[in-house]
Amino acid sequence: MEAHSRMQNNHNNAPHPTLSVAITGSGGSGVVTAGHMLLQAVAGAGYYGLMARSAGPQIRGGESAAMLRIAPRRVDCLDDSYQLLIALDWLNANRFAEEIPLTGDSVIVCDPAAGEIPPEIATYGARVMEMPLKELAKGIDGGRINMVALGILCDLLGLPQEAMLAVVEQTLARKGEQVVQASQTCVRVGYDSDKPLSLEAHLPAVDAPPPRWNISGNEASGLGAVRGGVRFVAAYPITPASEVLEWLAPNLERLGGSLLQAEDELASINMIIGASFGGVPALTATSGPGLALMMEGLGLAVASETPVVVANVMRGGPSTGIPTKSEQSDLNIALCGFHGDAPHLVLSALDIADCTFTTEWAVRLSESLQATAIVLTDQSLGQARALVDPPRRAPAGSGRRTAPPCDEPYLRYRLTDDGVSPMAIPGTDCDLYTADGLEHNEKGTPSSAAQDHQRQLDKRLRKLAGYDYGGDWARISGSGEHCIVTWGSSAGAAEEAARRLTAAGTGVRVIAIRLISPLPVQAMGEALTGVRRVLVVEQNHGGQLFHYLHSLQLLPADAGLLARPGPLPLRPAEIVARMTEEM
Amino acid sequence: MSSSQTVELKPKDYKSDIKPVWCPGCGHFAVLSAVTKALAHLGLPREEVALVSGIGCSSRIPAYVSVYGFHGIHGRALAAAQGLKAARPDLTVIVAGGDGDGFSIGGNHFIHACRRNMDLTYIVMDNEVYGMTKGQASPTTAPDWAKSKLTPHGPGVPSFNPAAIALASGATFIARGFSGDPNGIARLLVEAIEHPGFSFLQVLSPCTTFRPEQKEWKKVVHPFAEQEPTANPVEAAQRIQADDGMSTGMLYRTLVPVWQPDNVATTQVEALEGGFQV
Ligand SMILES: Cc1ncc(C[n+]2csc(CCOP(=O)(O)OP(=O)(O)O)c2C)c(N)n1
Ligand code: SF4
């Protein structure tokens, strides 16, 4: 378990101080812009950070919330509560009450001119600091409330004012000098204004900040795709996956590839199969409803051994469900949605930066094994933005094994030891063949002979089951007799919960599974060695990973399950509480 | 990718050694013969041609032709073909299938392939029936055809007019052939393959097993009244409305820019990563 020790160092065990702040406001008040600028200023000050956002039900221009967590080291989940809430106004802000938990120590900054604090928020009993946001902005020619708020936040959070002024300059330069000046004045006024209250916690200064990236999970998935070599994408728009496509469309073009907006997901999956048959690594991005439509096509990819990757950004299901909110409920369909015996890869990204690593790895594995891969991320990763360590590169694999020209007799589905057969790319002399979703013999000729079916099924299983996936199958941290097993975006909250429990004296290890299928069963068994209590943590209603692991007989009979559906994020405290019960 | 071929290929060189599963007398044999003739006429290197299909008797055709083939799933041939062409514009991509495959389960892709106008040739072997699943009504079946157990009173709905839909959806080449005249199909195919854009070739291709009465088609097919295709969609629409569905020849041809990404790289992945650095 060399990987085991390497991974352990990824996280420092001591819980570190973090600050969580939320900004809310009605449509047009500039909440999201302010959030992005704050995150950039946080970056400029040398910190790490995470920003999630939430919006009301309106298609356009409704109220929104930006939720940030700032830390001197990387953060992979939102905190249990917020130290600071600044309301640009209160219109419909009650809708965010559940998403933005406050405590008695929290500070609410709001403008008395904006009216009463909504009861759903007032009930938290937080301290209130009234500030004349509107009046302060009005006093400045071209002044805006959100910019004044940024100045206030900057001061309260202990960020250097220069960092914020620089971000204003950067972000607004294209709007002209006047706008920049006005906004910088707002920031200064907010920064210098009298503040009767202050936050309890403070972030330590960072001396030599390491290189960091500012990236969203969906951008990170797009980057992973092109890092893996993807040069063709076909897709149909769907929330919350569209940003993967928006990032890929212009960038694929620059890289000599292309993105085709398909008429539906039935088309997009078959389009990428066609492109990959042509030798060009191909991917599509979608969410649950789209994945459901793609299942027949995915079976074709498996049977014809045409490598393709689906980046599935999960949202609340079933059906149209909760399109804008996160949930980890597509594991079942990803694992079991295929008809027939169809071995394939299912991976999950463990954090925002890991969307790059895992997507690249999926493409590399898919190409090396001529296999179908589904990468599960979700809305909470995809549509959130973070300051992260630059993601590392995935193992390159062997690349697609192609057939040399005139490889006589050319057998497309040759029964090889490792199950991978050289693929002739159209254009290659002599090796003409027909790829087929009908069961076939080695040559590719349709066959319903029992022997051919058995051999091809064996071969397609062998190539996945026999591959050495190395140590990246999971991120394993901590040690002790108690273990949390988790996957995907839940990893962040689970790992933080384990660090807290460990700091409090009970060692807890976490196995965050990246390669869910085929799960390296032996390595999983080893990772669980010495564990007495297991708690499976995931954000869905049915305990999808829990049942899968039971089906593989990997869990002790008394393993616990914390399965909580979306839309609210899993928070470390609820995992700590549940784990404490288990213990 | 260039070919090392120097010898001139004959139609038989484009035939594979796999024996078709088709029933004796099936119209699809004529299409197979026409495809090999057209490819030989054009002298296309075999490795630079891809034949893509869906599912159905007609869709079995790729395995019988000695080029690169892709036998996909029911109704999705056009999608796979467009992905292939977008990624590999250097290939000659031909798509083939049946009326069920193309107009029923794949109907949406047909519409959008027409309007996308990629440089593809689409052959639909229309026998007004689902041959492979043993004789059910297809979108082109007449409303009173009552021979299927699924629709004992006939489908009871007007049949689908492929040429009208193709025209309305933006196809830039529309023609019709008949299996009784493989040389005629081959001639149309040559034109279709050479046409830059989406070429739709409907072939009246009798199903001798489930529509034996289609043996009579040879008596009723006739050339279009006008020998030359029109480039005017209004004129084309009039011809389609006046047509009894049994006319053969070229109906419509026009030049409209094709959709095709240029796939030219101007940067490297590493350069894109710079954009994320703080
Ligand atoms: C998703 C799906 N639904 C149904 C079928 C069954 N099926 C196979 S071929 C076919 C119809 C074929 O008819 P057509 O495309 O007209 O071709 P023909 O056999 O007449 O040449 C059907 C319904 C299938 N293979 N896949
Ligand atoms: S069933 Fe009809 S379409 Fe199918 S092979 Fe036989 S004759 Fe041809």
PDB file of N, CA and C in Angstrom, chain A residues 518-578:
ATOM      1  N   PRO A 518     -14.315  -1.082 -12.370  1.00  0.00           N
ATOM      2  CA  PRO A 518     -14.275  -2.219 -11.446  1.00  0.00           C
ATOM      3  C   PRO A 518     -13.508  -1.833 -10.189  1.00  0.00           C
ATOM      4  N   LEU A 519     -14.110  -2.071  -9.036  1.00  0.00           N
ATOM      5  CA  LEU A 519     -13.476  -1.716  -7.769  1.00  0.00           C
ATOM      6  C   LEU A 519     -12.347  -2.703  -7.482  1.00  0.00           C
ATOM      7  N   PRO A 520     -11.133  -2.206  -7.261  1.00  0.00           N
ATOM      8  CA  PRO A 520     -10.043  -3.124  -6.908  1.00  0.00           C
ATOM      9  C   PRO A 520     -10.328  -3.755  -5.541  1.00  0.00           C
ATOM     10  N   VAL A 521     -10.949  -4.899  -5.581  1.00  0.00           N
ATOM     11  CA  VAL A 521     -11.500  -5.505  -4.373  1.00  0.00           C
ATOM     12  C   VAL A 521     -10.412  -5.857  -3.364  1.00  0.00           C
ATOM     13  N   GLN A 522      -9.287  -6.348  -3.889  1.00  0.00           N
ATOM     14  CA  GLN A 522      -8.225  -6.733  -2.961  1.00  0.00           C
ATOM     15  C   GLN A 522      -7.667  -5.504  -2.243  1.00  0.00           C
ATOM     16  N   ALA A 523      -7.428  -4.451  -2.990  1.00  0.00           N
ATOM     17  CA  ALA A 523      -6.900  -3.221  -2.393  1.00  0.00           C
ATOM     18  C   ALA A 523      -7.906  -2.659  -1.393  1.00  0.00           C
ATOM     19  N   MET A 524      -9.167  -2.778  -1.704  1.00  0.00           N
ATOM     20  CA  MET A 524     -10.212  -2.294  -0.791  1.00  0.00           C
ATOM     21  C   MET A 524     -10.168  -3.110   0.498  1.00  0.00           C
ATOM     22  N   GLY A 525     -10.033  -4.405   0.331  1.00  0.00           N
ATOM     23  CA  GLY A 525      -9.946  -5.291   1.502  1.00  0.00           C
ATOM     24  C   GLY A 525      -8.762  -4.894   2.376  1.00  0.00           C
ATOM     25  N   GLU A 526      -7.626  -4.627   1.727  1.00  0.00           N
ATOM     26  CA  GLU A 526      -6.432  -4.233   2.482  1.00  0.00           C
ATOM     27  C   GLU A 526      -6.645  -2.900   3.193  1.00  0.00           C
ATOM     28  N   ALA A 527      -7.284  -1.979   2.501  1.00  0.00           N
ATOM     29  CA  ALA A 527      -7.511  -0.655   3.095  1.00  0.00           C
ATOM     30  C   ALA A 527      -8.411  -0.763   4.322  1.00  0.00           C
ATOM     31  N   LEU A 528      -9.235  -1.813   4.364  1.00  0.00           N
ATOM     32  CA  LEU A 528     -10.154  -1.982   5.487  1.00  0.00           C
ATOM     33  C   LEU A 528      -9.555  -2.848   6.604  1.00  0.00           C
ATOM     34  N   THR A 529      -8.327  -3.299   6.405  1.00  0.00           N
ATOM     35  CA  THR A 529      -7.711  -4.175   7.402  1.00  0.00           C
ATOM     36  C   THR A 529      -7.631  -3.478   8.756  1.00  0.00           C
ATOM     37  N   GLY A 530      -8.061  -4.183   9.779  1.00  0.00           N
ATOM     38  CA  GLY A 530      -7.971  -3.641  11.130  1.00  0.00           C
ATOM     39  C   GLY A 530      -9.102  -2.708  11.506  1.00  0.00           C
ATOM     40  N   VAL A 531     -10.035  -2.539  10.602  1.00  0.00           N
ATOM     41  CA  VAL A 531     -11.152  -1.633  10.889  1.00  0.00           C
ATOM     42  C   VAL A 531     -12.252  -2.392  11.631  1.00  0.00           C
ATOM     43  N   ARG A 532     -12.764  -1.785  12.684  1.00  0.00           N
ATOM     44  CA  ARG A 532     -13.851  -2.422  13.443  1.00  0.00           C
ATOM     45  C   ARG A 532     -15.220  -1.895  13.038  1.00  0.00           C
ATOM     46  N   ARG A 533     -15.295  -0.579  12.860  1.00  0.00           N
ATOM     47  CA  ARG A 533     -16.603  -0.001  12.503  1.00  0.00           C
ATOM     48  C   ARG A 533     -16.478   0.746  11.181  1.00  0.00           C
ATOM     49  N   VAL A 534     -17.432   0.497  10.316  1.00  0.00           N
ATOM     50  CA  VAL A 534     -17.440   1.194   9.025  1.00  0.00           C
ATOM     51  C   VAL A 534     -18.726   2.007   8.906  1.00  0.00           C
ATOM     52  N   LEU A 535     -18.572   3.238   8.456  1.00  0.00           N
ATOM     53  CA  LEU A 535     -19.745   4.054   8.147  1.00  0.00           C
ATOM     54  C   LEU A 535     -19.628   4.483   6.684  1.00  0.00           C
ATOM     55  N   VAL A 536     -20.649   4.164   5.897  1.00  0.00           N
ATOM     56  CA  VAL A 536     -20.659   4.598   4.505  1.00  0.00           C
ATOM     57  C   VAL A 536     -21.407   5.928   4.442  1.00  0.00           C
ATOM     58  N   VAL A 537     -20.782   6.903   3.817  1.00  0.00           N
ATOM     59  CA  VAL A 537     -21.365   8.252   3.749  1.00  0.00           C
ATOM     60  C   VAL A 537     -21.582   8.641   2.292  1.00  0.00           C
ATOM     61  N   GLU A 538     -22.797   9.018   1.957  1.00  0.00           N
ATOM     62  CA  GLU A 538     -23.085   9.436   0.579  1.00  0.00           C
ATOM     63  C   GLU A 538     -24.334  10.305   0.553  1.00  0.00           C
ATOM     64  N   GLN A 539     -24.430  11.130  -0.505  1.00  0.00           N
ATOM     65  CA  GLN A 539     -25.546  12.074  -0.570  1.00  0.00           C
ATOM     66  C   GLN A 539     -26.625  11.561  -1.517  1.00  0.00           C
ATOM     67  N   ASN A 540     -27.362  10.573  -1.010  1.00  0.00           N
ATOM     68  CA  ASN A 540     -28.527  10.084  -1.755  1.00  0.00           C
ATOM     69  C   ASN A 540     -29.478   9.450  -0.767  1.00  0.00           C
ATOM     70  N   HIS A 541     -30.615   8.993  -1.248  1.00  0.00           N
ATOM     71  CA  HIS A 541     -31.647   8.492  -0.345  1.00  0.00           C
ATOM     72  C   HIS A 541     -31.511   7.004  -0.074  1.00  0.00           C
ATOM     73  N   GLY A 542     -31.022   6.275  -1.084  1.00  0.00           N
ATOM     74  CA  GLY A 542     -31.082   4.817  -0.967  1.00  0.00           C
ATOM     75  C   GLY A 542     -29.818   4.135  -0.496  1.00  0.00           C
ATOM     76  N   GLY A 543     -28.731   4.872  -0.346  1.00  0.00           N
ATOM     77  CA  GLY A 543     -27.477   4.217   0.043  1.00  0.00           C
ATOM     78  C   GLY A 543     -26.919   3.396  -1.114  1.00  0.00           C
ATOM     79  N   GLN A 544     -26.689   4.048  -2.237  1.00  0.00           N
ATOM     80  CA  GLN A 544     -26.339   3.322  -3.454  1.00  0.00           C
ATOM     81  C   GLN A 544     -24.954   2.684  -3.376  1.00  0.00           C
ATOM     82  N   LEU A 545     -23.983   3.406  -2.838  1.00  0.00           N
ATOM     83  CA  LEU A 545     -22.646   2.811  -2.703  1.00  0.00           C
ATOM     84  C   LEU A 545     -22.680   1.696  -1.661  1.00  0.00           C
ATOM     85  N   PHE A 546     -23.398   1.957  -0.579  1.00  0.00           N
ATOM     86  CA  PHE A 546     -23.524   0.996   0.520  1.00  0.00           C
ATOM     87  C   PHE A 546     -24.002  -0.365  -0.002  1.00  0.00           C
ATOM     88  N   HIS A 547     -25.044  -0.352  -0.810  1.00  0.00           N
ATOM     89  CA  HIS A 547     -25.581  -1.621  -1.321  1.00  0.00           C
ATOM     90  C   HIS A 547     -24.633  -2.274  -2.321  1.00  0.00           C
ATOM     91  N   TYR A 548     -23.966  -1.434  -3.096  1.00  0.00           N
ATOM     92  CA  TYR A 548     -22.983  -1.965  -4.061  1.00  0.00           C
ATOM     93  C   TYR A 548     -21.848  -2.666  -3.309  1.00  0.00           C
ATOM     94  N   LEU A 549     -21.338  -1.997  -2.270  1.00  0.00           N
ATOM     95  CA  LEU A 549     -20.228  -2.601  -1.517  1.00  0.00           C
ATOM     96  C   LEU A 549     -20.675  -3.884  -0.830  1.00  0.00           C
ATOM     97  N   HIS A 550     -21.920  -3.893  -0.339  1.00  0.00           N
ATOM     98  CA  HIS A 550     -22.443  -5.128   0.252  1.00  0.00           C
ATOM     99  C   HIS A 550     -22.505  -6.234  -0.794  1.00  0.00           C
ATOM    100  N   SER A 551     -22.906  -5.865  -2.021  1.00  0.00           N
ATOM    101  CA  SER A 551     -23.025  -6.894  -3.063  1.00  0.00           C
ATOM    102  C   SER A 551     -21.662  -7.494  -3.378  1.00  0.00           C
ATOM    103  N   LEU A 552     -20.602  -6.726  -3.141  1.00  0.00           N
ATOM    104  CA  LEU A 552     -19.246  -7.237  -3.358  1.00  0.00           C
ATOM    105  C   LEU A 552     -18.690  -7.877  -2.084  1.00  0.00           C
ATOM    106  N   GLN A 553     -19.526  -7.941  -1.052  1.00  0.00           N
ATOM    107  CA  GLN A 553     -19.156  -8.532   0.238  1.00  0.00           C
ATOM    108  C   GLN A 553     -17.920  -7.872   0.839  1.00  0.00           C
ATOM    109  N   LEU A 554     -17.887  -6.555   0.735  1.00  0.00           N
ATOM    110  CA  LEU A 554     -16.741  -5.818   1.252  1.00  0.00           C
ATOM    111  C   LEU A 554     -17.015  -5.184   2.602  1.00  0.00           C
ATOM    112  N   LEU A 555     -18.265  -5.152   3.002  1.00  0.00           N
ATOM    113  CA  LEU A 555     -18.600  -4.468   4.251  1.00  0.00           C
ATOM    114  C   LEU A 555     -18.940  -5.460   5.339  1.00  0.00           C
ATOM    115  N   PRO A 556     -18.544  -5.162   6.573  1.00  0.00           N
ATOM    116  CA  PRO A 556     -19.006  -5.998   7.683  1.00  0.00           C
ATOM    117  C   PRO A 556     -20.529  -5.876   7.807  1.00  0.00           C
ATOM    118  N   ALA A 557     -21.151  -6.901   8.362  1.00  0.00           N
ATOM    119  CA  ALA A 557     -22.614  -6.939   8.433  1.00  0.00           C
ATOM    120  C   ALA A 557     -23.174  -5.745   9.195  1.00  0.00           C
ATOM    121  N   ASP A 558     -22.391  -5.219  10.164  1.00  0.00           N
ATOM    122  CA  ASP A 558     -22.922  -4.131  10.990  1.00  0.00           C
ATOM    123  C   ASP A 558     -22.496  -2.752  10.479  1.00  0.00           C
ATOM    124  N   ALA A 559     -22.058  -2.688   9.239  1.00  0.00           N
ATOM    125  CA  ALA A 559     -21.633  -1.383   8.711  1.00  0.00           C
ATOM    126  C   ALA A 559     -22.790  -0.390   8.768  1.00  0.00           C
ATOM    127  N   GLY A 560     -22.472   0.838   9.120  1.00  0.00           N
ATOM    128  CA  GLY A 560     -23.501   1.869   9.205  1.00  0.00           C
ATOM    129  C   GLY A 560     -23.623   2.630   7.899  1.00  0.00           C
ATOM    130  N   LEU A 561     -24.734   3.350   7.783  1.00  0.00           N
ATOM    131  CA  LEU A 561     -24.968   4.112   6.557  1.00  0.00           C
ATOM    132  C   LEU A 561     -25.489   5.501   6.897  1.00  0.00           C
ATOM    133  N   LEU A 562     -24.803   6.493   6.406  1.00  0.00           N
ATOM    134  CA  LEU A 562     -25.332   7.858   6.451  1.00  0.00           C
ATOM    135  C   LEU A 562     -25.611   8.250   5.003  1.00  0.00           C
ATOM    136  N   ALA A 563     -26.853   8.071   4.608  1.00  0.00           N
ATOM    137  CA  ALA A 563     -27.253   8.438   3.250  1.00  0.00           C
ATOM    138  C   ALA A 563     -28.293   9.526   3.390  1.00  0.00           C
ATOM    139  N   ARG A 564     -27.937  10.712   2.943  1.00  0.00           N
ATOM    140  CA  ARG A 564     -28.874  11.830   3.055  1.00  0.00           C
ATOM    141  C   ARG A 564     -28.990  12.471   1.677  1.00  0.00           C
ATOM    142  N   PRO A 565     -30.215  12.567   1.151  1.00  0.00           N
ATOM    143  CA  PRO A 565     -30.358  13.118  -0.196  1.00  0.00           C
ATOM    144  C   PRO A 565     -30.033  14.609  -0.222  1.00  0.00           C
ATOM    145  N   GLY A 566     -29.936  15.179  -1.438  1.00  0.00           N
ATOM    146  CA  GLY A 566     -29.788  16.618  -1.569  1.00  0.00           C
ATOM    147  C   GLY A 566     -31.082  17.273  -1.168  1.00  0.00           C
ATOM    148  N   PRO A 567     -31.266  18.550  -1.357  1.00  0.00           N
ATOM    149  CA  PRO A 567     -30.334  19.447  -2.007  1.00  0.00           C
ATOM    150  C   PRO A 567     -29.280  20.056  -1.073  1.00  0.00           C
ATOM    151  N   LEU A 568     -29.452  19.931   0.253  1.00  0.00           N
ATOM    152  CA  LEU A 568     -28.479  20.571   1.142  1.00  0.00           C
ATOM    153  C   LEU A 568     -27.188  19.758   1.171  1.00  0.00           C
ATOM    154  N   PRO A 569     -26.038  20.455   1.216  1.00  0.00           N
ATOM    155  CA  PRO A 569     -24.766  19.723   1.220  1.00  0.00           C
ATOM    156  C   PRO A 569     -24.579  18.933   2.511  1.00  0.00           C
ATOM    157  N   LEU A 570     -23.849  17.813   2.409  1.00  0.00           N
ATOM    158  CA  LEU A 570     -23.450  17.097   3.620  1.00  0.00           C
ATOM    159  C   LEU A 570     -22.466  17.986   4.350  1.00  0.00           C
ATOM    160  N   ARG A 571     -22.640  18.121   5.667  1.00  0.00           N
ATOM    161  CA  ARG A 571     -21.724  18.964   6.423  1.00  0.00           C
ATOM    162  C   ARG A 571     -20.928  18.097   7.396  1.00  0.00           C
ATOM    163  N   PRO A 572     -19.672  18.522   7.662  1.00  0.00           N
ATOM    164  CA  PRO A 572     -18.814  17.696   8.520  1.00  0.00           C
ATOM    165  C   PRO A 572     -19.470  17.358   9.867  1.00  0.00           C
ATOM    166  N   ALA A 573     -20.172  18.321  10.463  1.00  0.00           N
ATOM    167  CA  ALA A 573     -20.712  18.091  11.802  1.00  0.00           C
ATOM    168  C   ALA A 573     -21.707  16.937  11.820  1.00  0.00           C
ATOM    169  N   GLU A 574     -22.508  16.795  10.780  1.00  0.00           N
ATOM    170  CA  GLU A 574     -23.481  15.706  10.818  1.00  0.00           C
ATOM    171  C   GLU A 574     -22.784  14.356  10.660  1.00  0.00           C
ATOM    172  N   ILE A 575     -21.654  14.348   9.977  1.00  0.00           N
ATOM    173  CA  ILE A 575     -20.894  13.102   9.849  1.00  0.00           C
ATOM    174  C   ILE A 575     -20.207  12.779  11.180  1.00  0.00           C
ATOM    175  N   VAL A 576     -19.677  13.832  11.820  1.00  0.00           N
ATOM    176  CA  VAL A 576     -19.061  13.635  13.141  1.00  0.00           C
ATOM    177  C   VAL A 576     -20.098  13.068  14.103  1.00  0.00           C
ATOM    178  N   ALA A 577     -21.285  13.663  14.094  1.00  0.00           N
ATOM    179  CA  ALA A 577     -22.328  13.218  15.014  1.00  0.00           C
ATOM    180  C   ALA A 577     -22.697  11.764  14.757  1.00  0.00           C
ATOM    181  N   ARG A 578     -22.845  11.426  13.489  1.00  0.00           N
ATOM    182  CA  ARG A 578     -23.252  10.068  13.150  1.00  0.00           C
ATOM    183  C   ARG A 578     -22.147   9.056  13.482  1.00  0.00           C
TER     184      ARG A 578
END
